[in-house]
mmCIF file of N, CA and C in Angstrom:
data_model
loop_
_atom_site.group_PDB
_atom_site.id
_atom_site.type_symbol
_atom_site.label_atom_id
_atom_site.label_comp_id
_atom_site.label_asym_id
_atom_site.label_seq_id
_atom_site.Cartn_x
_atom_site.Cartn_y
_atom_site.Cartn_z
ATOM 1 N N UNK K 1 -33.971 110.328 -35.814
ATOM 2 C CA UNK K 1 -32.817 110.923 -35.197
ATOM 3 C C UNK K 1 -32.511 110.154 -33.913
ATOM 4 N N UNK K 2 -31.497 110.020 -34.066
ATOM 5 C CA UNK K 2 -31.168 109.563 -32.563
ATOM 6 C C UNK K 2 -30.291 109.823 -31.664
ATOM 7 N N UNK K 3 -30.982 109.830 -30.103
ATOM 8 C CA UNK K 3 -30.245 111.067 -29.264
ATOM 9 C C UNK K 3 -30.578 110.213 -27.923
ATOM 10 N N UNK K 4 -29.185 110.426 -26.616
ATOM 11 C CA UNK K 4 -29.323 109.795 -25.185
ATOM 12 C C UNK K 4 -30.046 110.109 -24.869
ATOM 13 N N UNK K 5 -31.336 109.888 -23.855
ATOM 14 C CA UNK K 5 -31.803 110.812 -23.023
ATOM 15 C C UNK K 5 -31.568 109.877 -21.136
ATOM 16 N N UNK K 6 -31.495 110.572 -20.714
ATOM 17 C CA UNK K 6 -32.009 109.668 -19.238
ATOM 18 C C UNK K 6 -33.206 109.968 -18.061
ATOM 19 N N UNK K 7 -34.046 108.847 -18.760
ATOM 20 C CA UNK K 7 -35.242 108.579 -18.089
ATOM 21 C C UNK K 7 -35.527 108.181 -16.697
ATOM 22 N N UNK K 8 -35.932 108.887 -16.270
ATOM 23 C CA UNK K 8 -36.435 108.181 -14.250
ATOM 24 C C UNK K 8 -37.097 106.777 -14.537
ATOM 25 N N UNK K 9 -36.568 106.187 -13.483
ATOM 26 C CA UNK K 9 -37.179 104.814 -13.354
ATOM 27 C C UNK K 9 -38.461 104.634 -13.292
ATOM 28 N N UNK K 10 -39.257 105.130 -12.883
ATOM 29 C CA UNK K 10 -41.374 105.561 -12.697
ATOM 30 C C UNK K 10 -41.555 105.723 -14.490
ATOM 31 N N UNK K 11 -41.235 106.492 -14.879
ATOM 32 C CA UNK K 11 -41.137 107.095 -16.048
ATOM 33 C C UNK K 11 -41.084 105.783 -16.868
ATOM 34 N N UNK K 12 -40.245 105.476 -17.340
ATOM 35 C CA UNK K 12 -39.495 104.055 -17.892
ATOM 36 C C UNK K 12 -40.357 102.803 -17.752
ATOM 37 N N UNK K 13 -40.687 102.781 -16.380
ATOM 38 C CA UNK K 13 -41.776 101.253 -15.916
ATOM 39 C C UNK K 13 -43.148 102.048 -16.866
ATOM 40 N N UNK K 14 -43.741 103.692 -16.974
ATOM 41 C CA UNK K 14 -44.821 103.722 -17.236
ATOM 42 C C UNK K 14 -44.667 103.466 -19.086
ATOM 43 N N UNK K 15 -43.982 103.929 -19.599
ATOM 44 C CA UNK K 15 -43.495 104.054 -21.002
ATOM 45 C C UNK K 15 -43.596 102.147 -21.041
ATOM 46 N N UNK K 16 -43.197 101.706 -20.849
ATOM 47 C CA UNK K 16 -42.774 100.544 -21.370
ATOM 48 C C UNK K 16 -44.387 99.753 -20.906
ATOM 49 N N UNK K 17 -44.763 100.321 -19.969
ATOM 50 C CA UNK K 17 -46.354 99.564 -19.505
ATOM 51 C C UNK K 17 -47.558 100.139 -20.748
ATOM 52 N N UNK K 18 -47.066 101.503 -21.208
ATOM 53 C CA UNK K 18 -47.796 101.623 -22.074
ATOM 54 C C UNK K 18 -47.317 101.200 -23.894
ATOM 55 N N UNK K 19 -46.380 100.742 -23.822
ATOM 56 C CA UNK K 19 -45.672 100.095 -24.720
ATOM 57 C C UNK K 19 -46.522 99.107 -25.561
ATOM 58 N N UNK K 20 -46.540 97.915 -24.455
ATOM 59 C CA UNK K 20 -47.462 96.966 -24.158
ATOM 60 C C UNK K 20 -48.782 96.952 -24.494
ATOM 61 N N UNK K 21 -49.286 97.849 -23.353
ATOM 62 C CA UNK K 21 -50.528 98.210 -23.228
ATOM 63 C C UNK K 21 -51.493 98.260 -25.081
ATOM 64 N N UNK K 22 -50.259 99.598 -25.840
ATOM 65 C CA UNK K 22 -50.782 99.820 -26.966
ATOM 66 C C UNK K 22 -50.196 99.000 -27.843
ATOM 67 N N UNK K 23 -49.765 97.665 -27.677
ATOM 68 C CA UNK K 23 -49.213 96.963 -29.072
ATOM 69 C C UNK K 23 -47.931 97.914 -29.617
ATOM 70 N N UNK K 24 -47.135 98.406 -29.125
ATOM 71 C CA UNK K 24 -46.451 99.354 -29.995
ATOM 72 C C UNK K 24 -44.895 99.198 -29.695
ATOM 73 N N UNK K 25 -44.217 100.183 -30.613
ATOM 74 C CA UNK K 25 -42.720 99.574 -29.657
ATOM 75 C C UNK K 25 -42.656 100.392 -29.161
ATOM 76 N N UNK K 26 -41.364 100.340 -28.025
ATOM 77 C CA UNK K 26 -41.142 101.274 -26.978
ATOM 78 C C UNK K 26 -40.585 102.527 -27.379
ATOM 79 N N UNK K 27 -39.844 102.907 -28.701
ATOM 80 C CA UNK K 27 -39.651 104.144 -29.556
ATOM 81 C C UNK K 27 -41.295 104.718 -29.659
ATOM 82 N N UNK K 28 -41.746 104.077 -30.625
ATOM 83 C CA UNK K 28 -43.373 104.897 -30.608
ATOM 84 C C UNK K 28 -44.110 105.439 -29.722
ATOM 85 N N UNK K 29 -43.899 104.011 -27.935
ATOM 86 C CA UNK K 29 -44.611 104.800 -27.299
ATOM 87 C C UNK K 29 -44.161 106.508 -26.546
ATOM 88 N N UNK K 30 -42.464 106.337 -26.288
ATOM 89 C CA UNK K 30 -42.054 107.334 -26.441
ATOM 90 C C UNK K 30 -42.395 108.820 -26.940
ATOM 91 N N UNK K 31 -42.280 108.564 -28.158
ATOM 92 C CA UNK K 31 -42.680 109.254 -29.196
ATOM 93 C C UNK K 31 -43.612 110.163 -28.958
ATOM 94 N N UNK K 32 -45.188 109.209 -29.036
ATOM 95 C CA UNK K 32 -46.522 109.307 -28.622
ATOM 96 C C UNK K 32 -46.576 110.119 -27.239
ATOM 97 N N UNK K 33 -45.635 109.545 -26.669
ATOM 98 C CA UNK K 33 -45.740 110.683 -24.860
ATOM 99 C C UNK K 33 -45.260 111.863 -25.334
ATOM 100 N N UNK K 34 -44.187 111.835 -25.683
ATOM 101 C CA UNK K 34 -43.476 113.184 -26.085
ATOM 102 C C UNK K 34 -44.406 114.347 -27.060
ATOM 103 N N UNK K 35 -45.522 113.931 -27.815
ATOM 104 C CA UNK K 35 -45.898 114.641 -28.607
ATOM 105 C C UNK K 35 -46.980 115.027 -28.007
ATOM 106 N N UNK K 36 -47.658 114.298 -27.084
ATOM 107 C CA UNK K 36 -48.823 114.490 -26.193
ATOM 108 C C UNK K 36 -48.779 116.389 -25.195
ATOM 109 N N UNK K 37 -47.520 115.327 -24.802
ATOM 110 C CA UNK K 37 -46.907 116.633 -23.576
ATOM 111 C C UNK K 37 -46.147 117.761 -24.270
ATOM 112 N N UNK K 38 -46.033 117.732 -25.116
ATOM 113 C CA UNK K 38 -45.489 118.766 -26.070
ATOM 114 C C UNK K 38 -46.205 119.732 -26.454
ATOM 115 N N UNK K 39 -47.908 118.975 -26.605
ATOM 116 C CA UNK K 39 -48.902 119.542 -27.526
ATOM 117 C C UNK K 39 -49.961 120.637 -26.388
ATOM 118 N N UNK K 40 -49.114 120.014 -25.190
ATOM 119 C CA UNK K 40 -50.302 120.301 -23.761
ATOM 120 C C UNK K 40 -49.112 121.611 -23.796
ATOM 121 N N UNK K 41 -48.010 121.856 -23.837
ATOM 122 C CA UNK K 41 -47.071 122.999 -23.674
ATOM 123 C C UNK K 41 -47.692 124.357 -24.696
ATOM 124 N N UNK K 42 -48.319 124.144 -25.521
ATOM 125 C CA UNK K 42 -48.415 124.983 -26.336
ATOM 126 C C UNK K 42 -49.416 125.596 -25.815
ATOM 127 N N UNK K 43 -49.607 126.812 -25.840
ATOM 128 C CA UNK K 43 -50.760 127.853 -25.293
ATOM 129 C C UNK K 43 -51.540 127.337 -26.019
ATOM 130 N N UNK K 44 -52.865 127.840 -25.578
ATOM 131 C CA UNK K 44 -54.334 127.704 -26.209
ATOM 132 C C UNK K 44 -55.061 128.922 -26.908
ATOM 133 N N UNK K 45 -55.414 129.022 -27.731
ATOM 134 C CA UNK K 45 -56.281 130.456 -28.138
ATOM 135 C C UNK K 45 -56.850 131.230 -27.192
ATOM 136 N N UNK K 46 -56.602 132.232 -27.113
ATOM 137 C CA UNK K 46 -57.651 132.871 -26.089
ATOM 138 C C UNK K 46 -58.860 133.080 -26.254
ATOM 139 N N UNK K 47 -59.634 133.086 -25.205
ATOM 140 C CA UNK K 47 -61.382 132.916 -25.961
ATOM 141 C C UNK K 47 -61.581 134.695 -25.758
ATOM 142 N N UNK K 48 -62.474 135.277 -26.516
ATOM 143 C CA UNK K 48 -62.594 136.943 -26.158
ATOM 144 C C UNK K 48 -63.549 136.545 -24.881
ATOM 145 N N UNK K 49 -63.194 137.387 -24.237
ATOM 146 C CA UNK K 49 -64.198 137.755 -22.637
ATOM 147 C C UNK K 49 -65.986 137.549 -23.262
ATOM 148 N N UNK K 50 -66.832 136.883 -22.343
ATOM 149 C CA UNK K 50 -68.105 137.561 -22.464
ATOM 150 C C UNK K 50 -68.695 138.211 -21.919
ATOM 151 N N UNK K 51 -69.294 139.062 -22.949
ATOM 152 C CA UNK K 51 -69.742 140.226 -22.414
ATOM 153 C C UNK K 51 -71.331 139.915 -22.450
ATOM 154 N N UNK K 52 -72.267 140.277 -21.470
ATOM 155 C CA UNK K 52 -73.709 140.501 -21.362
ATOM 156 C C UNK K 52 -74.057 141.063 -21.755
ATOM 157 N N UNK K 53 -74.743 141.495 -22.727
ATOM 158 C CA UNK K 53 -75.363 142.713 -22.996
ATOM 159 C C UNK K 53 -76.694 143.327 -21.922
ATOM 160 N N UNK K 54 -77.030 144.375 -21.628
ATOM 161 C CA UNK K 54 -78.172 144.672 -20.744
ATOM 162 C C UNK K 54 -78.871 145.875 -21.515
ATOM 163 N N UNK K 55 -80.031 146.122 -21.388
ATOM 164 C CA UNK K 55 -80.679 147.178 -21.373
ATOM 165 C C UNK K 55 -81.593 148.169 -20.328
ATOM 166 N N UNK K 56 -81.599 149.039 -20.325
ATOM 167 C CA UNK K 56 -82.097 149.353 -20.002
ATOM 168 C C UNK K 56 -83.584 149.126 -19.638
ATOM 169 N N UNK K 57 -84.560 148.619 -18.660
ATOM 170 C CA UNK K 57 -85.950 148.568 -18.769
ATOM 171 C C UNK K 57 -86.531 149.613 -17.626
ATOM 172 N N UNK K 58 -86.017 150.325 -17.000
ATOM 173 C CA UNK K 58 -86.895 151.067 -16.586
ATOM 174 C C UNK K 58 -87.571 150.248 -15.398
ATOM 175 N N UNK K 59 -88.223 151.300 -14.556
ATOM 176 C CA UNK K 59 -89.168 150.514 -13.717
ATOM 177 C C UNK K 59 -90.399 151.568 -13.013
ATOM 178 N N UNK K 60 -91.896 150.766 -12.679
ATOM 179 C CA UNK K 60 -92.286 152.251 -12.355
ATOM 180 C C UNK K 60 -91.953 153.171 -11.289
ATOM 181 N N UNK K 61 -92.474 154.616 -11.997
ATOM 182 C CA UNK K 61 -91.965 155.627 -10.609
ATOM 183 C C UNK K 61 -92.540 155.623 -9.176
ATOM 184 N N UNK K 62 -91.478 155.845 -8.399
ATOM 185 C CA UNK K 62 -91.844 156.201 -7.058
ATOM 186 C C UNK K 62 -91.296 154.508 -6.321
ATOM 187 N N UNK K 63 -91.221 153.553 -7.761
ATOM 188 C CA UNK K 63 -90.306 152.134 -6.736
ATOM 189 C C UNK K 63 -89.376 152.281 -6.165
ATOM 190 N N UNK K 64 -89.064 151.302 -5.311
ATOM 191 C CA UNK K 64 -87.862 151.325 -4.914
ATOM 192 C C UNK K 64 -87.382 150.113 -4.584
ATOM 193 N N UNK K 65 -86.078 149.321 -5.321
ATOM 194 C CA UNK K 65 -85.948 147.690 -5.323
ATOM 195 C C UNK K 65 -85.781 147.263 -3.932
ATOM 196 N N UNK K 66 -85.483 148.485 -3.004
ATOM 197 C CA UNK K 66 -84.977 147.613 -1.700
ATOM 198 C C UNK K 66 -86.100 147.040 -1.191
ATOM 199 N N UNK K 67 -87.750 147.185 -1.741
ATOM 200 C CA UNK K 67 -88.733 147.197 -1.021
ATOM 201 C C UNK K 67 -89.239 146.101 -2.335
ATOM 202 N N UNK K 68 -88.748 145.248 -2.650
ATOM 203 C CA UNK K 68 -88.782 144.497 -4.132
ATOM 204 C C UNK K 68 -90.320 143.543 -3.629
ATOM 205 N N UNK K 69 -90.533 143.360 -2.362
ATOM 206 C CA UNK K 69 -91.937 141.937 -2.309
ATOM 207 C C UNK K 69 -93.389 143.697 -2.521
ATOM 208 N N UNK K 70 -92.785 144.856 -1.913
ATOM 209 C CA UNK K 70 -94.059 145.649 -1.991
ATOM 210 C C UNK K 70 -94.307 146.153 -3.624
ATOM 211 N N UNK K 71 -93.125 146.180 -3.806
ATOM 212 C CA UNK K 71 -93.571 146.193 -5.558
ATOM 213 C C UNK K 71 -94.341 145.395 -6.320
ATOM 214 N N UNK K 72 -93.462 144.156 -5.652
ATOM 215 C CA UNK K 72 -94.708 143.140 -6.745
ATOM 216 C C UNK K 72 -96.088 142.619 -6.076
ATOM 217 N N UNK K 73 -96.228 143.438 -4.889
ATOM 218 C CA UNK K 73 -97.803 143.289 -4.410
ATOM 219 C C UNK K 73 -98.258 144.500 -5.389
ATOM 220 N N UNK K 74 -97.714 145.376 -5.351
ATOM 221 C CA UNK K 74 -98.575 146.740 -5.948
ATOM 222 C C UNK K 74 -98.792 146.208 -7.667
ATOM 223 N N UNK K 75 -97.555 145.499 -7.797
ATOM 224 C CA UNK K 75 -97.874 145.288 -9.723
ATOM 225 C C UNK K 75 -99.000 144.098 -9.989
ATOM 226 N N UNK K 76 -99.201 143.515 -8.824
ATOM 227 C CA UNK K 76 -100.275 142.006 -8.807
ATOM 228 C C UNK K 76 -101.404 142.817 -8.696
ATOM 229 N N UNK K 77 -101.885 143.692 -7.718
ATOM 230 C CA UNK K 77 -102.813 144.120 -7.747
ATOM 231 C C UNK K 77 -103.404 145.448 -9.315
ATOM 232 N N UNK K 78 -102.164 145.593 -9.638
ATOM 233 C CA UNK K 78 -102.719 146.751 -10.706
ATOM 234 C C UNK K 78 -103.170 145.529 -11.868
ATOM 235 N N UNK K 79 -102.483 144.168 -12.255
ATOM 236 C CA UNK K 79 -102.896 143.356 -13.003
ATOM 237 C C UNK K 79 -104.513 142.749 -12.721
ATOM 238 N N UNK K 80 -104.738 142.413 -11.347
ATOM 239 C CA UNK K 80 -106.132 142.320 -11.169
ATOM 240 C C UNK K 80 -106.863 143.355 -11.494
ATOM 241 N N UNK K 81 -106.688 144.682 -11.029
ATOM 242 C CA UNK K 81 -107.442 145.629 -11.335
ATOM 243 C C UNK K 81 -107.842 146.118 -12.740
ATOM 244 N N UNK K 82 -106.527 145.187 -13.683
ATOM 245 C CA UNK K 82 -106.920 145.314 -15.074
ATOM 246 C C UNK K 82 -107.815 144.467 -15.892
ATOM 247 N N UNK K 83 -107.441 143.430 -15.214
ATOM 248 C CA UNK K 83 -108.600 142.022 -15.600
ATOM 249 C C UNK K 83 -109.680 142.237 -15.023
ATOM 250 N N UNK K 84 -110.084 143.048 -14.124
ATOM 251 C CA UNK K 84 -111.631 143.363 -13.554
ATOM 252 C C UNK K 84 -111.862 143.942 -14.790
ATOM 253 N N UNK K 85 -111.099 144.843 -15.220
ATOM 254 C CA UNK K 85 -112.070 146.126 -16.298
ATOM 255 C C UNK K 85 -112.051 145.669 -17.445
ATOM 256 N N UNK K 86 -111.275 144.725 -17.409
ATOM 257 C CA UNK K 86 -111.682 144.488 -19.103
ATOM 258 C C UNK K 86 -112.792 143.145 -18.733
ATOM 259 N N UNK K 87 -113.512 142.515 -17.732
ATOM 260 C CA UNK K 87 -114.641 142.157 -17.619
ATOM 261 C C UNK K 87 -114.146 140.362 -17.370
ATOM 262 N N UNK K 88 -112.950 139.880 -17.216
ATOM 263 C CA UNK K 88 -112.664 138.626 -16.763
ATOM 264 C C UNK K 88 -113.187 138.538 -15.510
#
Protein backbone atom coordinates (compact mmCIF):
# COMPACT_ATOMS: atom_id res chain seq x y z
CA UNK A 1 0.00 0.00 0.00
CA UNK A 2 1.14 3.16 -0.47
CA UNK A 3 0.65 6.23 1.60
CA UNK A 4 2.60 10.07 2.36
CA UNK A 5 3.84 10.17 5.57
CA UNK A 6 6.17 13.07 6.93
CA UNK A 7 9.08 12.03 8.76
CA UNK A 8 11.36 14.32 11.19
CA UNK A 9 14.69 14.75 10.01
CA UNK A 10 16.49 12.63 13.30
CA UNK A 11 13.99 10.07 12.39
CA UNK A 12 14.88 9.80 8.58
CA UNK A 13 18.94 10.09 9.22
CA UNK A 14 18.11 7.04 11.88
CA UNK A 15 15.85 4.89 9.37
CA UNK A 16 18.09 5.24 6.57
CA UNK A 17 21.36 4.54 9.05
CA UNK A 18 19.58 1.52 9.86
CA UNK A 19 18.76 0.85 6.30
CA UNK A 20 22.33 0.35 5.71
CA UNK A 21 23.25 -0.88 8.78
CA UNK A 22 20.81 -4.06 8.01
CA UNK A 23 21.50 -4.58 4.23
CA UNK A 24 17.89 -3.72 3.60
CA UNK A 25 15.92 -1.16 1.69
CA UNK A 26 14.72 1.82 3.18
CA UNK A 27 10.80 0.56 2.75
CA UNK A 28 11.75 -2.61 4.89
CA UNK A 29 13.63 -0.77 7.26
CA UNK A 30 10.63 1.34 7.75
CA UNK A 31 8.48 -1.31 7.90
CA UNK A 32 10.62 -3.24 10.51
CA UNK A 33 10.46 0.11 12.83
CA UNK A 34 6.91 0.42 12.41
CA UNK A 35 6.12 -3.14 13.45
CA UNK A 36 8.59 -3.05 16.34
CA UNK A 37 6.85 0.07 17.87
CA UNK A 38 3.58 -1.12 17.07
CA UNK A 39 4.21 -4.42 18.83
CA UNK A 40 5.66 -2.38 22.06
CA UNK A 41 1.91 -0.46 21.86
CA UNK A 42 0.12 -3.49 22.52
CA UNK A 43 -0.56 -4.28 26.23
CA UNK A 44 1.08 -7.20 27.79
CA UNK A 45 -0.76 -10.07 29.66
CA UNK A 46 -1.22 -9.44 33.03
CA UNK A 47 0.70 -11.65 35.34
CA UNK A 48 -1.89 -12.78 38.45
CA UNK A 49 -0.47 -11.06 41.71
CA UNK A 50 1.75 -13.33 44.00
CA UNK A 51 0.52 -14.45 46.65
CA UNK A 52 2.71 -16.10 49.72
CA UNK A 53 1.26 -18.52 51.23
CA UNK A 54 1.96 -18.60 55.27
CA UNK A 55 1.07 -20.79 57.99
CA UNK A 56 0.57 -20.71 60.89
CA UNK A 57 3.60 -22.08 63.32
CA UNK A 58 2.90 -21.10 66.55
CA UNK A 59 5.50 -20.23 69.03
CA UNK A 60 6.22 -21.18 72.66
CA UNK A 61 4.03 -19.80 75.45
CA UNK A 62 4.76 -16.98 77.56
CA UNK A 63 7.27 -15.55 74.29
CA UNK A 64 7.29 -12.56 73.27
CA UNK A 65 9.00 -11.50 69.67
CA UNK A 66 9.84 -8.06 70.90
CA UNK A 67 12.33 -9.83 73.22
CA UNK A 68 13.38 -12.15 69.98
CA UNK A 69 17.64 -12.53 71.21
CA UNK A 70 15.94 -13.80 74.93
CA UNK A 71 14.01 -16.32 73.15
CA UNK A 72 16.57 -17.78 71.32
CA UNK A 73 18.86 -17.88 74.45
CA UNK A 74 16.02 -19.75 76.26
CA UNK A 75 15.47 -22.20 73.01
CA UNK A 76 19.59 -22.78 72.87
CA UNK A 77 19.61 -23.64 76.23
CA UNK A 78 16.47 -26.05 76.29
CA UNK A 79 18.41 -27.77 73.11
CA UNK A 80 21.53 -28.28 75.33
CA UNK A 81 19.55 -29.40 78.08
CA UNK A 82 18.22 -31.99 75.66
CA UNK A 83 21.48 -33.26 74.34
CA UNK A 84 22.70 -33.61 78.02
CA UNK A 85 19.80 -36.18 78.59
CA UNK A 86 19.90 -38.05 75.91
CA UNK A 87 23.77 -38.59 76.98
CA UNK A 88 25.81 -36.50 74.06
Amino acid sequence: MRTTLTIDDDVMDRLKREAKRGRVSFKTAVNQALRLGIDRLQPTARRRAFRQRTFRMGYPPGSHFDKALQLAARLDDEEIARKLAMGR
